[in-house]
Structure formats: C-alpha cells, structure tokens
C-alpha cells in the first residue's frame, strides 16, 4: 500500500481524538506530578522560576516545568514529524517504518502520534528517573523487540536510537535557528542533555542494553554527532520516500485545510536538514514561501511573548482526557481554529515580506 493510496481512503475527520494512547494516567499519577510543579506566580513567572534551578542537579524539574506549561499540540506534532523523517534516512529505518504500515493507516497514521505522546508525556512530566517513567521506556523496548521479530536485525544499530533521541533533544534549538531567534538558554540546553542521556541509559536494542560510552557526553558532541549522521551517504529508497511523505501528509492533514496544506509541507521542509530532503526526494524548498512563513511564525511567537505566562498546564489537560475516557466529560474537539490562525499569520508574513522588498528597492 502506498502513502497515496492510503490517503485516498480517508473520507472524513472523526469528531474526536484522544491526546495520547497507550498509557493511563490515574488520579494518583496526576497528583504526583502536580506536587512536583511550581505554583504559578505573576504575569511573567515561568522563566524566572526555571532560571532559579540548577540544570545539573534539577534537570528533571527544568524539563518537567517547561514542558508542562509550554506544550501545545501543534508544537508537539512538529518534532514528531521531523524527527522520524530524519531517523529514517538510514534505509533500515525507512523499510521498518514503511513495513509496519502504521504511518499509512487510519486517519493518515494519526495513531502513531497519539502513541508517541503517551510515551513522551510520561518521560517529560513524571520523569525518566521515576518508576513510571522507566516503565514507559520499558514499554517502548518491548514494542521494539516485538517488531524485531518481524524485522530481524532492524533494531540492532544503536545509531538509529541515538539519532532519534538527539533529534528530540536538539529540536528547540533547531527551531530557533531556522526562525532567527535567540539561542536556547544554556540551562535548558544542559537539562535536555541530561534528559537525553537518562533516556538512552534505559534503551535496549536487539544487541542488548545501551552503553553510555556510545552517547554524546556534551552538547557540542551531540550537535556534531547529528551533523555526522546527516552527512552519511545513506542510500535513498522508495520506502523511506513514502514514509516521509506520509509523515508530512499527516502533519498537513491534522493542521491545515486542503487549500493551505502546501504551507504545512513547506513549514516541515524549512525545519528538515537538507540531507533528509535529498535522501527522501521531498523536492526543493520555495524561498518566497519560506520568507512568508518565517515572518508569520515570528509574529505568532511575538504575540505569545506578550501574553501572560500560562497558569494551566499539560497535566490539567491530561486530567480532562482521563475524565473523558471515564465518560465524565464530553469529547474534546480537534482542529478548531489553528488553520485560521496560521492562515492569518501567513498573510501577515507575506505582507511583511512584500514591504521589506519594496523598501529595499526604494533604497
């Protein structure tokens, strides 16, 4: 089944999606997370609190607090898309992902994003040093070993695991680089390094438990490791192309109405390294559209920076999800206003792009 064929079988958008799958956050688990979170303060309190922490000793609290109060579904779906496209530069990964068929499944492979959220929410909020966080890594290991029985040898290369973790860790820095924003603060970078190494320490490949000496020791080593991985002469394969296209298709379908899905595709291409675009034959970037998205996205971030820091976080939404499962609350609606907001920001960005060019011509 090709990605194109699978896409054509989708007739309508279901009225409701769960935010995550595969894990049940009981009342006790939710309360345990709440007890670790800070009490929101004034208008701008989040950075001040995080800056008061030691990223070496308190890295888990840095990760937990920032993730809880800054996560949103749109932002969360971006690294899910780009990280897996980067991972499957290795032909083994492309064959495996295409072979499972999950990215071509119901509703553009949306199940895969919900599964990924289930793991990530526990790792970020409960923490990788807690019994629940470790149990979720073990659940991922069991999933991989079941797949290894179908695809022998495909889960043996440690580098396929490392690149996935490195991509997740470096994503915020990559996003800032693409959109010309200030670098990620040092304390956040350090915390993400420790988080990455804690995740790697619990990973099991077909050849056995992860070895810490195989994982980058510093932020600089992590960036260099990713650069060297992207520079490898991986063989382009059709399965990798189809899987990458399916991942992009899902992102566009989830957030954009059909007439605007070209915007979502270009957004992903802007964030992907050139190596992924070439190896998966995803086509050329469009400089004029990149400029529009660049200004529109920066405007969105500017508006967010002017708003007060959030007082309600992801753990509150998780509580609602669990109540919904129990039939206490009505289903959560999906895809309400984001396409409209993004379309407005794109038009604003396009206007800014035109203004900059007209002014440059006059000068």
Coordinates of C-alpha atoms in Angstrom, one line a residue:
X1 CA 0.0 0.0 0.0
X2 CA 1.4 3.4 -0.9
X3 CA 1.0 6.5 1.1
X4 CA -1.1 8.0 -1.8
X5 CA -3.5 5.1 -1.8
X6 CA -3.8 5.2 2.0
X7 CA -4.6 8.9 1.9
X8 CA -7.4 8.5 -0.6
X9 CA -9.2 6.0 1.7
X10 CA -9.8 8.7 4.3
X11 CA -13.3 10.0 3.9
X12 CA -13.8 12.3 6.9
X13 CA -12.2 13.6 10.0
X14 CA -13.5 11.9 13.2
X15 CA -15.2 14.2 15.6
X16 CA -12.7 13.5 18.4
X17 CA -9.2 12.3 19.0
X18 CA -7.6 11.4 22.3
X19 CA -4.5 13.4 23.1
X20 CA -2.5 10.3 23.8
X21 CA -2.7 6.5 23.8
X22 CA -1.0 3.5 25.4
X23 CA -0.8 4.9 28.9
X24 CA -3.4 5.6 31.6
X25 CA -2.7 8.5 33.9
X26 CA -4.5 7.5 37.1
X27 CA -5.6 10.1 39.7
X28 CA -2.6 9.1 41.8
X29 CA -0.1 9.6 38.9
X30 CA -1.6 13.0 38.1
X31 CA -1.5 14.1 41.7
X32 CA 2.1 13.0 42.0
X33 CA 3.1 15.2 39.0
X34 CA 1.1 18.2 40.4
X35 CA 3.0 18.0 43.7
X36 CA 6.3 18.5 41.8
X37 CA 5.2 21.5 39.8
X38 CA 5.7 25.1 41.0
X39 CA 2.8 27.4 41.9
X40 CA 2.4 29.9 39.0
X41 CA 3.3 33.4 40.1
X42 CA 2.8 36.8 38.4
X43 CA 2.4 37.9 34.8
X44 CA 5.8 36.6 33.7
X45 CA 6.9 33.9 36.2
X46 CA 8.0 30.8 34.2
X47 CA 11.5 31.9 33.1
X48 CA 12.2 33.3 36.5
X49 CA 11.4 30.0 38.2
X50 CA 13.3 27.9 35.7
X51 CA 16.3 30.2 35.9
X52 CA 16.3 29.6 39.7
X53 CA 17.0 25.9 39.2
X54 CA 20.4 24.2 38.8
X55 CA 20.2 22.4 35.4
X56 CA 22.7 19.8 36.5
X57 CA 21.0 18.8 39.7
X58 CA 17.5 19.9 38.8
X59 CA 17.4 19.0 35.1
X60 CA 14.3 16.8 35.5
X61 CA 12.4 19.7 37.1
X62 CA 13.5 22.1 34.4
X63 CA 12.2 19.7 31.7
X64 CA 9.0 18.9 33.6
X65 CA 8.1 22.5 34.3
X66 CA 8.9 23.9 30.8
X67 CA 7.1 21.0 29.1
X68 CA 4.0 21.2 31.3
X69 CA 3.5 24.9 30.8
X70 CA 4.6 25.3 27.1
X71 CA 3.4 22.1 25.4
X72 CA 0.7 22.5 22.7
X73 CA -0.5 20.0 20.1
X74 CA 0.7 22.0 17.1
X75 CA 4.2 22.4 18.5
X76 CA 4.3 18.8 19.6
X77 CA 3.4 17.4 16.2
X78 CA 6.3 19.2 14.5
X79 CA 9.2 17.3 16.2
X80 CA 7.2 14.1 15.8
X81 CA 7.2 14.6 12.0
X82 CA 10.7 16.0 11.6
X83 CA 12.5 13.6 14.0
X84 CA 11.1 10.4 12.4
X85 CA 11.9 11.7 8.9
X86 CA 15.5 12.3 10.0
X87 CA 15.7 8.9 11.7
X88 CA 14.7 7.0 8.5
X89 CA 17.5 8.5 6.5
X90 CA 19.0 5.1 7.3
X91 CA 17.4 2.7 4.8
X92 CA 16.8 0.2 7.6
X93 CA 14.6 2.7 9.4
X94 CA 12.7 3.5 6.2
X95 CA 12.0 -0.1 5.4
X96 CA 10.9 -0.8 9.0
X97 CA 8.6 2.2 9.3
X98 CA 7.0 1.6 5.9
X99 CA 6.8 -2.2 6.7
X100 CA 4.7 -1.6 9.8
X101 CA 2.2 0.3 7.7
X102 CA 1.2 2.5 10.7
X103 CA 2.1 5.8 9.0
X104 CA -0.3 4.8 6.2
X105 CA -3.1 3.7 8.5
X106 CA -6.4 5.2 9.6
X107 CA -6.7 9.0 9.5
X108 CA -3.2 9.5 7.9
X109 CA -1.4 7.4 10.6
X110 CA -2.7 9.6 13.5
X111 CA -2.5 6.6 15.8
X112 CA 1.3 6.9 15.7
X113 CA 1.3 10.4 17.0
X114 CA -1.0 9.5 19.8
X115 CA 1.2 6.6 20.7
X116 CA 4.3 8.8 20.7
X117 CA 2.5 11.3 23.0
X118 CA 1.8 8.6 25.5
X119 CA 5.5 7.8 25.9
X120 CA 6.7 11.4 25.8
X121 CA 4.2 12.8 28.4
X122 CA 5.3 10.3 31.0
X123 CA 9.0 10.8 30.2
X124 CA 8.7 14.6 30.4
X125 CA 6.2 15.0 33.2
X126 CA 6.7 12.0 35.5
X127 CA 10.4 11.9 34.8
X128 CA 12.9 9.3 33.5
X129 CA 14.2 8.6 37.0
X130 CA 10.8 7.7 38.4
X131 CA 9.3 4.1 38.3
X132 CA 6.5 5.2 36.0
X133 CA 8.9 7.0 33.6
X134 CA 11.2 4.0 33.5
X135 CA 8.2 1.7 33.0
X136 CA 7.2 3.7 29.9
X137 CA 10.7 3.2 28.4
X138 CA 10.4 -0.5 29.1
X139 CA 7.1 -0.5 27.3
X140 CA 8.8 1.1 24.3
X141 CA 11.6 -1.5 24.5
X142 CA 9.0 -4.3 24.5
X143 CA 7.3 -2.8 21.4
X144 CA 10.6 -2.6 19.6
X145 CA 11.5 -6.2 20.4
X146 CA 8.1 -7.4 19.2
X147 CA 8.8 -5.5 15.9
X148 CA 12.3 -7.0 15.8
X149 CA 10.7 -10.5 15.5
X150 CA 9.0 -9.3 12.3
X151 CA 12.1 -7.4 11.1
X152 CA 15.2 -9.3 12.4
X153 CA 18.2 -7.1 12.7
X154 CA 16.4 -3.8 12.1
X155 CA 16.6 -2.8 15.8
X156 CA 20.3 -3.7 16.2
X157 CA 22.0 -0.5 15.1
X158 CA 22.5 1.8 18.1
X159 CA 22.8 4.8 15.9
X160 CA 19.1 4.6 14.9
X161 CA 18.2 5.0 18.5
X162 CA 20.7 7.7 19.2
X163 CA 19.6 9.9 16.3
X164 CA 16.0 9.8 17.4
X165 CA 16.9 11.0 20.9
X166 CA 19.4 13.6 19.7
X167 CA 16.8 15.0 17.3
X168 CA 14.2 15.3 20.1
X169 CA 16.8 17.0 22.4
X170 CA 18.0 19.5 19.8
X171 CA 14.6 20.3 18.3
X172 CA 14.0 23.6 20.3
X173 CA 17.5 24.8 19.3
X174 CA 16.9 23.9 15.7
X175 CA 13.5 25.7 15.6
X176 CA 15.2 28.9 17.0
X177 CA 18.0 28.6 14.4
X178 CA 15.6 28.3 11.5
X179 CA 13.5 31.3 12.5
X180 CA 16.3 33.6 13.6
X181 CA 15.5 33.6 17.3
X182 CA 18.0 33.9 20.2
X183 CA 19.7 30.6 21.1
X184 CA 18.1 28.3 23.6
X185 CA 19.2 29.4 27.1
X186 CA 22.2 27.4 28.4
X187 CA 20.2 26.0 31.4
X188 CA 17.6 24.5 29.0
X189 CA 20.3 23.1 26.8
X190 CA 22.1 21.4 29.8
X191 CA 18.8 20.0 31.1
X192 CA 18.0 18.5 27.7
X193 CA 21.4 16.9 27.5
X194 CA 20.9 15.2 30.9
X195 CA 17.3 14.2 29.9
X196 CA 18.7 12.6 26.7
X197 CA 21.4 10.6 28.4
X198 CA 18.8 9.4 31.0
X199 CA 16.6 8.2 28.2
X200 CA 19.5 6.5 26.4
X201 CA 20.5 4.7 29.6
X202 CA 17.2 2.8 29.7
X203 CA 17.1 1.9 26.0
X204 CA 17.5 -1.8 24.9
X205 CA 18.5 -2.7 21.3
X206 CA 18.5 -6.2 19.7
X207 CA 22.1 -6.4 20.8
X208 CA 21.4 -5.6 24.5
X209 CA 21.2 -2.6 26.8
X210 CA 22.6 0.7 25.7
X211 CA 26.1 1.6 26.6
X212 CA 26.7 5.1 27.9
X213 CA 30.0 5.5 26.2
X214 CA 28.2 5.4 22.9
X215 CA 26.1 8.5 23.6
X216 CA 27.5 12.1 23.3
X217 CA 28.8 13.5 26.5
X218 CA 28.3 17.2 25.8
X219 CA 26.0 19.5 23.9
X220 CA 28.8 20.1 21.4
X221 CA 29.3 16.4 20.8
X222 CA 25.5 16.0 20.4
X223 CA 25.4 18.6 17.6
X224 CA 28.5 17.1 15.9
X225 CA 27.1 13.6 16.2
X226 CA 23.9 14.8 14.4
X227 CA 25.9 16.5 11.7
X228 CA 28.0 13.4 11.0
X229 CA 24.9 11.2 10.9
X230 CA 23.2 13.6 8.3
X231 CA 26.4 13.6 6.3
X232 CA 26.5 9.8 5.9
X233 CA 25.9 8.5 2.3
X234 CA 22.6 6.7 3.1
X235 CA 21.0 5.1 0.1
X236 CA 17.7 6.7 -0.9
X237 CA 15.0 4.1 -1.0
X238 CA 11.3 4.2 -2.1
X239 CA 10.1 3.0 1.3
X240 CA 11.8 6.0 3.0
X241 CA 10.4 8.4 0.5
X242 CA 6.8 7.0 1.0
X243 CA 7.1 7.0 4.8
X244 CA 8.5 10.6 4.9
X245 CA 5.7 11.8 2.6
X246 CA 3.2 10.1 4.8
X247 CA 4.5 11.8 7.9
X248 CA 4.3 15.2 6.2
X249 CA 0.9 14.4 4.8
X250 CA -0.3 13.6 8.4
X251 CA 1.0 16.9 9.7
X252 CA -0.6 18.9 6.9
X253 CA -3.9 17.0 7.3
X254 CA -4.0 17.5 11.0
X255 CA -3.5 21.3 11.0
X256 CA -4.4 22.7 7.6
X257 CA -7.5 22.7 5.4
X258 CA -6.8 21.3 1.9
X259 CA -6.2 24.6 0.2
X260 CA -3.5 25.5 2.7
X261 CA -1.7 22.2 3.1
X262 CA 1.2 23.4 0.9
X263 CA 2.0 25.8 3.8
X264 CA 2.3 22.9 6.3
X265 CA 4.5 21.0 3.9
X266 CA 6.9 23.9 3.4
X267 CA 7.0 24.5 7.2
X268 CA 8.3 21.0 7.7
X269 CA 10.8 21.3 4.8
X270 CA 12.2 24.5 6.4
X271 CA 13.0 22.6 9.6
X272 CA 14.4 19.4 8.0
X273 CA 18.1 19.3 7.2
X274 CA 19.0 19.3 3.5
X275 CA 20.2 15.7 3.9
X276 CA 16.7 14.4 4.7
X277 CA 15.1 16.4 1.9
X278 CA 17.6 15.0 -0.6
X279 CA 17.6 11.4 0.6
X280 CA 13.8 11.2 0.7
X281 CA 13.3 13.1 -2.6
X282 CA 10.9 15.6 -1.0
X283 CA 11.5 18.4 -3.5
X284 CA 13.0 21.8 -3.3
X285 CA 12.1 24.5 -0.8
X286 CA 10.3 27.6 -2.1
X287 CA 12.2 30.7 -1.0
X288 CA 9.3 33.0 -1.4
X289 CA 7.0 30.8 0.8
X290 CA 9.8 30.3 3.3
X291 CA 10.0 34.1 3.8
X292 CA 6.3 34.3 4.4
X293 CA 6.3 31.5 6.9
X294 CA 9.4 33.0 8.5
X295 CA 7.7 36.3 9.2
X296 CA 4.3 34.8 10.1
X297 CA 5.8 32.4 12.6
X298 CA 7.9 35.1 14.2
X299 CA 4.8 37.2 14.6
X300 CA 3.0 34.3 16.3
X301 CA 5.9 34.0 18.7
X302 CA 5.9 37.7 19.3
X303 CA 2.2 37.7 20.2
X304 CA 2.8 34.7 22.5
X305 CA 5.6 36.5 24.3
X306 CA 3.3 39.5 25.1
X307 CA 0.7 37.2 26.7
X308 CA 0.9 36.3 30.4
X309 CA 2.7 33.0 31.2
X310 CA 0.3 30.1 31.5
X311 CA -1.2 29.1 34.8
X312 CA -2.8 25.9 33.5
X313 CA -0.6 23.2 32.0
X314 CA -0.5 19.9 30.2
X315 CA -1.2 17.9 33.4
X316 CA -4.6 19.7 33.6
X317 CA -5.4 18.6 30.1
X318 CA -4.3 15.1 30.9
X319 CA -6.8 15.1 33.8
X320 CA -9.5 16.1 31.4
X321 CA -8.5 13.3 29.0
X322 CA -8.8 10.7 31.7
X323 CA -12.2 12.1 32.8
X324 CA -13.3 11.9 29.2
X325 CA -12.3 8.3 29.0
X326 CA -14.4 7.6 32.1
X327 CA -17.4 9.4 30.4
X328 CA -17.3 12.3 32.8
X329 CA -16.7 15.0 30.2
X330 CA -17.8 15.4 26.6
X331 CA -15.2 14.6 23.9
X332 CA -12.5 17.1 23.1
X333 CA -12.9 18.8 19.7
X334 CA -10.0 18.8 17.3
X335 CA -8.7 21.3 14.7
X336 CA -10.9 24.2 15.6
X337 CA -9.1 27.5 15.0
X338 CA -5.4 26.7 14.2
X339 CA -5.7 26.7 10.4
X340 CA -7.4 30.1 10.5
X341 CA -4.7 31.5 12.8
X342 CA -1.9 30.1 10.7
X343 CA -3.5 31.4 7.5
X344 CA -3.8 34.9 9.1
X345 CA -0.2 34.8 10.2
X346 CA 1.0 33.6 6.7
X347 CA -0.8 36.6 5.1
X348 CA 0.7 38.9 7.6
X349 CA 4.1 37.4 6.9
X350 CA 3.6 37.8 3.2
X351 CA 2.7 41.4 3.6
X352 CA 5.8 41.9 5.7
X353 CA 7.9 40.1 3.0
X354 CA 6.5 42.4 0.3
X355 CA 7.1 45.5 2.4
X356 CA 10.7 44.6 3.1
X357 CA 11.3 44.1 -0.7
X358 CA 9.6 47.3 -1.7
X359 CA 11.6 49.3 0.9
X360 CA 14.8 47.6 -0.3
X361 CA 14.1 48.5 -3.9
X362 CA 13.4 52.2 -3.0
X363 CA 16.7 52.4 -1.1

